[in-house]
CSV table of C-alpha atoms and ligand atoms in Angstrom, one decimal:
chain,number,residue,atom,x,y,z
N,1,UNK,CA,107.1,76.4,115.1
N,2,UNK,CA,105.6,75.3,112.2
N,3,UNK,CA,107.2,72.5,110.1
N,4,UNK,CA,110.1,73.6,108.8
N,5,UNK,CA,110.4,74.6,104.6
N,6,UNK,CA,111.4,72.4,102.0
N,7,UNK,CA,113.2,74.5,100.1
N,8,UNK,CA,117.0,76.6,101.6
N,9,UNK,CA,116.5,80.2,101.4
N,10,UNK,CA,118.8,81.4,100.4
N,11,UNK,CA,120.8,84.1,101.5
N,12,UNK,CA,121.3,87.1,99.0
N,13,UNK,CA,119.9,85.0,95.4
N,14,UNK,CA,119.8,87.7,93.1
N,15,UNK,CA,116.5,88.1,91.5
N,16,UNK,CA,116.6,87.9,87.5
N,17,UNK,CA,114.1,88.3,85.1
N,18,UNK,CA,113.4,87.8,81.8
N,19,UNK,CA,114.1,91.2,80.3
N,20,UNK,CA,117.5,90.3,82.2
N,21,UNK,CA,117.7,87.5,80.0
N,22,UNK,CA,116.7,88.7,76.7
N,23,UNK,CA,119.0,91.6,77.1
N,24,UNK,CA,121.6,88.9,77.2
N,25,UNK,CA,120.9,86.4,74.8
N,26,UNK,CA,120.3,89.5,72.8
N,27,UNK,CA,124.2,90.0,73.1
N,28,UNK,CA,125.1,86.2,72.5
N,29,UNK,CA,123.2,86.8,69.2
N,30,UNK,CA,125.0,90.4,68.4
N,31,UNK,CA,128.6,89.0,67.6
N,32,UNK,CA,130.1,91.1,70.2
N,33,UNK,CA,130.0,89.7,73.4
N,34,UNK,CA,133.4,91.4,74.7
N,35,UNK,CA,133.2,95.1,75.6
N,36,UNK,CA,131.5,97.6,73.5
N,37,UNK,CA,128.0,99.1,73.3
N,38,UNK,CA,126.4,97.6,75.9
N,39,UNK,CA,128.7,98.3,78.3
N,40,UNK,CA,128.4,102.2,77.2
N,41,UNK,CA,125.2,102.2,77.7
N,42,UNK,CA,124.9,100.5,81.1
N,43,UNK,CA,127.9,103.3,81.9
N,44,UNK,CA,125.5,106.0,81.4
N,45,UNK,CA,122.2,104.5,82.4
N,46,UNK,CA,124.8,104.0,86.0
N,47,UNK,CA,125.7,107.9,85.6
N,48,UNK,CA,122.3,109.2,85.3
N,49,UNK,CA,121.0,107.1,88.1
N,50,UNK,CA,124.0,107.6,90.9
N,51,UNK,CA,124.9,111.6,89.6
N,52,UNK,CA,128.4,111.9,88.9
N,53,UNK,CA,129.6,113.4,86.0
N,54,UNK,CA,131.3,109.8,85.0
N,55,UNK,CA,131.1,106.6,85.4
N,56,UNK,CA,133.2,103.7,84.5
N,57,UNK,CA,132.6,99.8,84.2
N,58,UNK,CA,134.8,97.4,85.8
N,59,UNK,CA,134.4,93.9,86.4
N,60,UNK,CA,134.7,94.6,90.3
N,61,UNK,CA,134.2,96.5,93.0
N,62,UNK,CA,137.7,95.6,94.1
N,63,UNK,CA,139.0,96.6,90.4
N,64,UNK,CA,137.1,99.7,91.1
N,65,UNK,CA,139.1,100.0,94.4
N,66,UNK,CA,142.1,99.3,93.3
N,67,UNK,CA,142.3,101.8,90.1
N,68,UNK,CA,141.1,104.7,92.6
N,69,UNK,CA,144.1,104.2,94.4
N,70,UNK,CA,146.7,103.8,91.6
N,71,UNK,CA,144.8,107.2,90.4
N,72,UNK,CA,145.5,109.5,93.5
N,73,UNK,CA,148.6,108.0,93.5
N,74,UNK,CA,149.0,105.7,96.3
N,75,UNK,CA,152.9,104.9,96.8
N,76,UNK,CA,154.8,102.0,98.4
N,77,UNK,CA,155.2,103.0,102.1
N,78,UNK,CA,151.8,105.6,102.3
N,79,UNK,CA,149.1,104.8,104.9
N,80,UNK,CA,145.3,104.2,103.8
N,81,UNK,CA,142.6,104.5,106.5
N,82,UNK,CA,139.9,102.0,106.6
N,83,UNK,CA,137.4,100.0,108.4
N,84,UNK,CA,138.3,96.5,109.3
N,85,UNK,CA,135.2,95.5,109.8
N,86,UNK,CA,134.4,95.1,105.6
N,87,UNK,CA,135.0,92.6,103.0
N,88,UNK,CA,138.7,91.9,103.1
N,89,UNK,CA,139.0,92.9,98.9
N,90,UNK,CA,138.8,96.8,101.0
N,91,UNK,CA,142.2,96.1,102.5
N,92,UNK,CA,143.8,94.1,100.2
N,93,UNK,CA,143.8,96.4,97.4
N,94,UNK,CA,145.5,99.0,99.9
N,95,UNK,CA,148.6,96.2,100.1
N,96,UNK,CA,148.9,95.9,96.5
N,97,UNK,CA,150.2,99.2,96.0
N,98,UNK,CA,152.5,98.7,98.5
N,99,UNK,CA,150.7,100.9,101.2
N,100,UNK,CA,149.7,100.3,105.2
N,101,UNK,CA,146.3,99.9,106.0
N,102,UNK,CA,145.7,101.5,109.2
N,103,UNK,CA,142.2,100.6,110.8
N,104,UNK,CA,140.6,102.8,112.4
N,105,UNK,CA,137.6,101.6,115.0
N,106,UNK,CA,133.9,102.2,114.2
N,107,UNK,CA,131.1,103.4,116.1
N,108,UNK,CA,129.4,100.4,117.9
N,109,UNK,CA,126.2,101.8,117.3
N,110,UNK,CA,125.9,102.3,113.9
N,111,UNK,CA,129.0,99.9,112.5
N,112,UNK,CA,130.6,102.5,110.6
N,113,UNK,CA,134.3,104.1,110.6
N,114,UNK,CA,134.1,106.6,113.2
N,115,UNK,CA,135.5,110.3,112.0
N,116,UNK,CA,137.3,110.4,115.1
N,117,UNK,CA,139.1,107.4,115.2
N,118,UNK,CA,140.3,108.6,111.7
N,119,UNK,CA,141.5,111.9,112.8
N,120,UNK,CA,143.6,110.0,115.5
N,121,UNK,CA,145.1,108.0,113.2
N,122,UNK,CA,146.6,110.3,110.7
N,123,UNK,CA,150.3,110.8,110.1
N,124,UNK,CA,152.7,112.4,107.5
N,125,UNK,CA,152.2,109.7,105.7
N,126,UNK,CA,148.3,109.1,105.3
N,127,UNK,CA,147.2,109.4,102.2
N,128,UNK,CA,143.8,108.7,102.0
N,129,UNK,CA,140.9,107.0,103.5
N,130,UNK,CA,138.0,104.3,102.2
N,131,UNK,CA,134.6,104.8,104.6
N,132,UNK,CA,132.9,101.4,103.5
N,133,UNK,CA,128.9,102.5,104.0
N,134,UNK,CA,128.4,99.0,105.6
N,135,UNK,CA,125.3,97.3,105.4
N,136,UNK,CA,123.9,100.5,103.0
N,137,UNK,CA,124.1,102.8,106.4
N,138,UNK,CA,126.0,105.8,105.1
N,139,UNK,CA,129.2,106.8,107.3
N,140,UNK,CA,129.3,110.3,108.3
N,141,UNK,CA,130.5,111.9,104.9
N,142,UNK,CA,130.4,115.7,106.2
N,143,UNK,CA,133.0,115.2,109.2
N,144,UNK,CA,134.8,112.9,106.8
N,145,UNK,CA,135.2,114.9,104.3
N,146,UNK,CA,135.8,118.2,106.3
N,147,UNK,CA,138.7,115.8,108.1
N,148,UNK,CA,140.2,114.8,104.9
N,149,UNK,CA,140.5,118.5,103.1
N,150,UNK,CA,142.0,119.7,106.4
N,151,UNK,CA,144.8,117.4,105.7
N,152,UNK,CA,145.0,116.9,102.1
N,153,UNK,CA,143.6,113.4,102.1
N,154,UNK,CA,141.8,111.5,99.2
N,155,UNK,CA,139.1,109.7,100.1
N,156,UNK,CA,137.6,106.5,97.9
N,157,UNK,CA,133.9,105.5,99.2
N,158,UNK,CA,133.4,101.6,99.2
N,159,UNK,CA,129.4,101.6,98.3
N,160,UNK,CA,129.8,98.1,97.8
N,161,UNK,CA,126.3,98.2,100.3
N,162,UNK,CA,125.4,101.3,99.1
N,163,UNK,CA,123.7,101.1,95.7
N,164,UNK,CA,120.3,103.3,97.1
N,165,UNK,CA,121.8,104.9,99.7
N,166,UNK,CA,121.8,108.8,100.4
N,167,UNK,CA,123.4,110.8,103.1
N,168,UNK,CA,121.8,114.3,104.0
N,169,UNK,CA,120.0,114.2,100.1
N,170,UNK,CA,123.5,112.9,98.1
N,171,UNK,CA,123.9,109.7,96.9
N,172,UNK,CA,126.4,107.4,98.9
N,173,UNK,CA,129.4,107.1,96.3
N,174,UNK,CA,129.2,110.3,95.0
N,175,UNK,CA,130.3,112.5,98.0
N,176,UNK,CA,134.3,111.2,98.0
N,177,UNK,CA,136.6,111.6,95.1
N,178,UNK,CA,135.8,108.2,93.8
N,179,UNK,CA,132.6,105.8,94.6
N,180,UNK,CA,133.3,102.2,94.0
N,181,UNK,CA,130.2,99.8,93.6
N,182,UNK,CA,129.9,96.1,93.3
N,183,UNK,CA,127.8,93.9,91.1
N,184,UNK,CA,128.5,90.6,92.6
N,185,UNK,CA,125.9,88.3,92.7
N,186,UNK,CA,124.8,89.0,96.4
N,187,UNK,CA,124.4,93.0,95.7
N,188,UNK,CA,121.1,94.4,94.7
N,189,UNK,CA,122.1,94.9,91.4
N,190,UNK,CA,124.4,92.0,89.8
N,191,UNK,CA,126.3,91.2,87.1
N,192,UNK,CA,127.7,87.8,88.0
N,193,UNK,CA,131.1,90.2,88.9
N,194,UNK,CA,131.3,93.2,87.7
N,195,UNK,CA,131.9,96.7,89.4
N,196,UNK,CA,131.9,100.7,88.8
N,197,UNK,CA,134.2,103.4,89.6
N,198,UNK,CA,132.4,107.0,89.8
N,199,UNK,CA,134.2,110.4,89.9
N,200,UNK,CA,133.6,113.7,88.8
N,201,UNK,CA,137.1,114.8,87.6
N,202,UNK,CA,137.6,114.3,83.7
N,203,UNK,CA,140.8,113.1,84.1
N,204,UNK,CA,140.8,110.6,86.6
N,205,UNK,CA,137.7,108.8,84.3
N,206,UNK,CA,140.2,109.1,81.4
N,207,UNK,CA,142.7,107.4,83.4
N,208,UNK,CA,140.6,104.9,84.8
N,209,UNK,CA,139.1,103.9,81.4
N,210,UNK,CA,142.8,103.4,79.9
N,211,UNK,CA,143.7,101.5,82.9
N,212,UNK,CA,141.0,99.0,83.2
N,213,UNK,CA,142.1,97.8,79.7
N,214,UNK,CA,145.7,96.8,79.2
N,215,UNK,CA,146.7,101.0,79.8
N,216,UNK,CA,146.5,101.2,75.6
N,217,UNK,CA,145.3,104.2,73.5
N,218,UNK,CA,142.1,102.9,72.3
N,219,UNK,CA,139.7,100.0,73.3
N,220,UNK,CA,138.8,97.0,71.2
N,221,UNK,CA,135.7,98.2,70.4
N,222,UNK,CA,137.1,101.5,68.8
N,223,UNK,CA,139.8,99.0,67.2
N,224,UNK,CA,137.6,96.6,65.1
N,225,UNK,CA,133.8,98.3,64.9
N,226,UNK,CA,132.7,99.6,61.6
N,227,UNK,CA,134.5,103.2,62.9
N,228,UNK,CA,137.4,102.4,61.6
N,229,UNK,CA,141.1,100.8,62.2
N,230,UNK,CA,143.8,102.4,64.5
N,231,UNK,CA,146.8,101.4,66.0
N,232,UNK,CA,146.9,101.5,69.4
N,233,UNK,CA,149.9,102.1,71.8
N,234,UNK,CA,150.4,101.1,75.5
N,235,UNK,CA,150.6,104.5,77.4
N,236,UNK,CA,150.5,103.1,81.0
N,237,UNK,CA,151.2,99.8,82.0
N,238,UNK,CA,147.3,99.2,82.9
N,239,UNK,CA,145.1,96.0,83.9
N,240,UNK,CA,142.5,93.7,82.8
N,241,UNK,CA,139.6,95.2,84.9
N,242,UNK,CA,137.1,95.6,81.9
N,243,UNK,CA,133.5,94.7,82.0
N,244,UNK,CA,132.0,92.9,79.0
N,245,UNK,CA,129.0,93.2,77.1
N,246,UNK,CA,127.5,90.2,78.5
N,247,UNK,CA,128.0,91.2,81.7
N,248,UNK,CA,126.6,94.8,81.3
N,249,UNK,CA,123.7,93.2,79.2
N,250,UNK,CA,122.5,91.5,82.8
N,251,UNK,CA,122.4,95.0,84.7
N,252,UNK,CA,121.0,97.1,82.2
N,253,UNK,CA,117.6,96.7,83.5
N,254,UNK,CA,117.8,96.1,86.8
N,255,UNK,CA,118.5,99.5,87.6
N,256,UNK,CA,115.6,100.5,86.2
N,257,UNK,CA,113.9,98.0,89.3
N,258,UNK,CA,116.6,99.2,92.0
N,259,UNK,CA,113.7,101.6,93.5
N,260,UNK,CA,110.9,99.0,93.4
N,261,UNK,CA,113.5,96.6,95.2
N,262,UNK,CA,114.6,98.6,97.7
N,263,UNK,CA,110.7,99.4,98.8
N,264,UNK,CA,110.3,96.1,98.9
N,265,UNK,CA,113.3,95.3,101.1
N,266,UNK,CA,112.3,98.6,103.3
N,267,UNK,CA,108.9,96.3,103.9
N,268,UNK,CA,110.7,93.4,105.0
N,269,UNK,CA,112.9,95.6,107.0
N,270,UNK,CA,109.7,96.5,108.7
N,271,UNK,CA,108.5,93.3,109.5
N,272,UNK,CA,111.6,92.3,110.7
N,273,UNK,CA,112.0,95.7,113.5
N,274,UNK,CA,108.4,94.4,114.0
N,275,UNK,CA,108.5,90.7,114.5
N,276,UNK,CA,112.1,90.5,115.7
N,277,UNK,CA,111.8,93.1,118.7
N,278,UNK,CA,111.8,92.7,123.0
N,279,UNK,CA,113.8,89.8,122.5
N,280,UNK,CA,116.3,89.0,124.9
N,281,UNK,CA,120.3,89.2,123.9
N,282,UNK,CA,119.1,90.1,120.5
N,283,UNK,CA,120.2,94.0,119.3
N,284,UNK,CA,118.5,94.9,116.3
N,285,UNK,CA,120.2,97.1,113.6
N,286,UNK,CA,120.2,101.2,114.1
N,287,UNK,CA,116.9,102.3,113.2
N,288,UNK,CA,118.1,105.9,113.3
N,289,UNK,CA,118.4,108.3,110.1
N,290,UNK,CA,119.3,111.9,109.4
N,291,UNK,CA,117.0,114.3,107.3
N,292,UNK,CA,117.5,113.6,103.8
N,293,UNK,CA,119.7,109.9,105.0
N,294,UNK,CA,118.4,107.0,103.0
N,295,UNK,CA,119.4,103.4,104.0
N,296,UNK,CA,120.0,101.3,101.5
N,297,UNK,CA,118.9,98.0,102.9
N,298,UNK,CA,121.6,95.7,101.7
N,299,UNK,CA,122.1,94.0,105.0
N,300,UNK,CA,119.6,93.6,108.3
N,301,UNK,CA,122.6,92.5,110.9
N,302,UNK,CA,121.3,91.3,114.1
N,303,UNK,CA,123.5,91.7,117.6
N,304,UNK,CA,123.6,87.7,119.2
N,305,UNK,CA,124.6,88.7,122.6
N,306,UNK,CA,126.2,84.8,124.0
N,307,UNK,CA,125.3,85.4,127.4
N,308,UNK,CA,122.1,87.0,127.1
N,309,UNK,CA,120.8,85.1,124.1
N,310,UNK,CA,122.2,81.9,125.8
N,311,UNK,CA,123.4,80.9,122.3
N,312,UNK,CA,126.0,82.3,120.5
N,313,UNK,CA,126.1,83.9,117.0
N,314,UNK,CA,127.3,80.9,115.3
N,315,UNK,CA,125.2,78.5,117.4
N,316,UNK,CA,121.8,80.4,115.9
N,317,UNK,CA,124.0,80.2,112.4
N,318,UNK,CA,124.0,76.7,112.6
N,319,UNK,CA,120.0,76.5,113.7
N,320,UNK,CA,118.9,78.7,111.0
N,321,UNK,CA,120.6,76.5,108.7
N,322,UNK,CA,119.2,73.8,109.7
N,323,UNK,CA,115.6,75.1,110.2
N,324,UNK,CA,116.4,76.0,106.1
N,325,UNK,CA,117.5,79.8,106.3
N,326,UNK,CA,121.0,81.3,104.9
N,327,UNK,CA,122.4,83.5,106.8
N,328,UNK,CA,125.4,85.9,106.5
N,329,UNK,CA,128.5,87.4,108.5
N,330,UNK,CA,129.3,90.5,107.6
N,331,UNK,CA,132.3,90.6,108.5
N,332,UNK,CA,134.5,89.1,110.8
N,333,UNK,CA,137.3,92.2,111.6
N,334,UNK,CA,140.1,91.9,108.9
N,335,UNK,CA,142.5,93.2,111.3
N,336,UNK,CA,142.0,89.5,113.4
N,337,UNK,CA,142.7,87.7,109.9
N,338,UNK,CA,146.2,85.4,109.4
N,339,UNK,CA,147.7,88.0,107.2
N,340,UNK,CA,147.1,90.9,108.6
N,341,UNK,CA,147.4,89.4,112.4
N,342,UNK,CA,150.8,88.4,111.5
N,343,UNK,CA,151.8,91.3,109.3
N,344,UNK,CA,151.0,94.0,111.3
N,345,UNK,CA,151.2,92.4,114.6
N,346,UNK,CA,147.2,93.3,115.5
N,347,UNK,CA,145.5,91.5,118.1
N,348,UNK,CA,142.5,91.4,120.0
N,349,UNK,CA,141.7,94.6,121.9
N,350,UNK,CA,143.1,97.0,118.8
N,351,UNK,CA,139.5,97.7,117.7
N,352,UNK,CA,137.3,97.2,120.7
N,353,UNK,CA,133.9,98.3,118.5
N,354,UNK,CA,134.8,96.6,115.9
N,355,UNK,CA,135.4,93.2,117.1
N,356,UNK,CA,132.3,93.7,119.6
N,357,UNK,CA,130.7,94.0,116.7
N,358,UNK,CA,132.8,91.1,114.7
N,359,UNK,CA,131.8,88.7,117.8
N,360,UNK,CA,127.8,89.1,117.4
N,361,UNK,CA,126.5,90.3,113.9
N,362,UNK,CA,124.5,88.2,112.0
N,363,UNK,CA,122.7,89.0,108.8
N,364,UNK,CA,119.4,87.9,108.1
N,365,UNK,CA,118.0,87.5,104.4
N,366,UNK,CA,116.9,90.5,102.9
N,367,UNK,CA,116.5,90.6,99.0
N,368,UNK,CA,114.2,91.2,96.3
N,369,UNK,CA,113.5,88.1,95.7
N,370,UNK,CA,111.9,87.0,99.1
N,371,UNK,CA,108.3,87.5,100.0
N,372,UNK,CA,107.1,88.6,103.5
N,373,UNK,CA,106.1,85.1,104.1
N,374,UNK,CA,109.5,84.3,103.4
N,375,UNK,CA,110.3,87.1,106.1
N,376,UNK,CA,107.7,85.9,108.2
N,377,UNK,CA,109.4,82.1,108.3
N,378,UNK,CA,112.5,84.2,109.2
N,379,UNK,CA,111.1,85.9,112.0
N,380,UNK,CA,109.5,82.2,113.3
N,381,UNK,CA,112.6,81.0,112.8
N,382,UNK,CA,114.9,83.0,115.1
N,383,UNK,CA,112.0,83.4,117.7
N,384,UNK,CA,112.1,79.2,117.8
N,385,UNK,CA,116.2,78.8,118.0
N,386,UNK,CA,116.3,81.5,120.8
N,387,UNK,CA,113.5,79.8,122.4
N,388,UNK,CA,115.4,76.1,122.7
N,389,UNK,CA,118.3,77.5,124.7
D,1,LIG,C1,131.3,92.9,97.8
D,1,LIG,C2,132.2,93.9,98.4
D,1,LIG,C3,133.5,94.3,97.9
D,1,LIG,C4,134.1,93.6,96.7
D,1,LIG,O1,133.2,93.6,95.6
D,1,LIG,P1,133.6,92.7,94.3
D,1,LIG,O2,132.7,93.3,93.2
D,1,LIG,O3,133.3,91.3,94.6
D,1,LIG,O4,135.1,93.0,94.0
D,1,LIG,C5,134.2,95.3,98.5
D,1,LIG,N1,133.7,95.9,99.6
D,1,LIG,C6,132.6,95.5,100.2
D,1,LIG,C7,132.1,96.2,101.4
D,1,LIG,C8,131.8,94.5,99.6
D,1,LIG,O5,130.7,94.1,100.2
């Protein structure tokens, strides 16, 4: 091992650059740094790049979430199926309206909700179901969706991961009712928090966009610009789930370099399968795709097998760390968590995929940002912490 590097890399630093930057001081500078045209136009750069018909700006993914639900019209008492092994903002959102999450397992191999496991788990009162494409690996939309029309069921994708992603030629986000995506700062496309809610039916975008902000008739932006006064009136009791300018003003070129980034994480992808393979206790992610399937590359997740590796997952945590490498967990299961343990009475055992999964995964760097060498160090490192056990 060579002499370890001076500087932490870190894990997921978002990579901004100075067209970023001008974009935004370029907002600082306009007067209106709330929401108006900025954020339009980031809504239909969004639209044109993922598909839909409509696209509107939250600042969340878990906004994003959240309004799908209130949309389809998720009552106190209804059941939403999900994944517990995804951020916890996935499950939470199904609690505020009142609803049961019910988890359903995943498949081990490729760490996505299994259409199965879903189909056992529906009831009179299911109502709908959030896939969460985890790590940018699309879920198996076709049997998903063939499930949830059999039974009337909404479904809401979580492509929190899934920015770039495709399943069988379609865009990850776009094959539900609703897509939800996530600009936080360790997503490929960031701005500082923000999120966006897709959908192809007119009304649910109407909705959505009177719901983000306050649930009044017209938006500040139609209020005060030089278009003119109106009144406005509160039609639904709504949120404050608005994106601002600012915020759009920091993503409104970076999805013009989305494709050049995610070639660029494909090539440390590479080098990882490469330099990371034939080691023992150490499962490397699903390499396999459909026709047409398109990874998105969020996430490279590692399996740390304790016995085999002789070290466990949070043992080689601690070594990358201190050998200068950030690492990630994505996720421990949410069904294992206090409030949810204790709520629902779930315990080890429920989700035997999931929290096989849960036990090992790991998630090495992987962004724009990072050179091969950077990869390269990587690589060294884990080689080196396996190798002292
Ligand atoms: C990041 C993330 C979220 C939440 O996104 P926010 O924009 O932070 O609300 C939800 N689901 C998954 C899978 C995520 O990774």
């Amino acid at each position: 091992m060579r002499p370890y590097r001076s500087d932490f890399l870190v894990f997921g630093s978002p990579l901004i650059l100075e067209e970023d930057i001008l974009e935004v001081v370029d907002t600082l500078r306009s007067g209106w740094i709330g929401s108006g045209p900025k954020v339009l136009r980031f809504e239909e750069l969004f639209r044109q790049f993922i598909g839909t018909r409509y696209a509107v700006a939250v600042n969340s993914c878990t906004a994003a979430l959240s309004l799908a639900l209130e949309i389809v019209g998720i009552q106190p008492g209804d059941e939403v199926i999900t994944t517990a092994l995804t951020f916890p903002a996935t499950v939470n959102v199904i609690e505020h309206h009142g609803a049961y999450p019910v988890f359903a397992d995943v498949d081990r191999a490729t760490a996505t909700i299994s259409p199965d496991e879903i189909e056992k788990r529906i009831g009179p009162r299911t109502k709908a179901i959030i896939p969460v494409h985890l790590a940018g690996y699309p879920c198996e939309m076709d049997t998903i969706m063939k499930i949830a029309r059999a039974h009337g069921l909404f479904v809401i994708e979580d492509a929190a991961h899934a920015l770039e992603a495709k399943y069988r030629g379609h865009r990850t986000g776009t094959l539900g009712d609703f897509g939800a995506f996530s600009f936080y700062p360790t997503k490929s496309l960031t701005t500082g928090e923000g999120g966006m809610l897709v959908t192809n039916q007119e009304a649910w975008a109407d909705k959505a966009r009177i719901m983000r902000l306050h649930g009044i008739s017209s938006d500040a932006w139609a209020r005060y610009s030089e278009a003119g006064f109106s009144h406005y009136e509160t039609i639904l009791p709504g949120y404050k789930y608005n994106m601002t300018d600012l915020q759009a003003a920091l993503g409104i070129h970076q999805l013009d370099r989305l494709e050049h980034n995610h070639r660029h994480r494909e090539t440390l992808w590479e080098l990882y399968n490469a330099g990371l393979s034939g080691i023992p206790g150490l499962t490397l992610p699903s390499q396999h795709l459909e026709e047409g399937t398109v990874h998105a590359r969020h996430l490279y997740t590692i399996y740390v097998d304790p016995e085999e590796a002789g070290i466990t997952r949070d043992e080689l945590m601690v070594r990358l760390k201190e050998m200068r490498v950030g690492t990630g967990v994505h996720y421990t299961a949410v069904h294992l968590h206090k409030y949810y343990r204790e709520k629902y009475g779930y315990k080890r055992g429920d989700l035997p995929n999931t929290e096989w999964i849960s036990d090992r995964t790991l998630s090495l760097p992987l962004a724009a940002k990072m050179t091969t060498s950077d990869a390269e160090y990587v690589i060294e490192a884990v080689r080196y912490a396996l190798s002292q056990t």
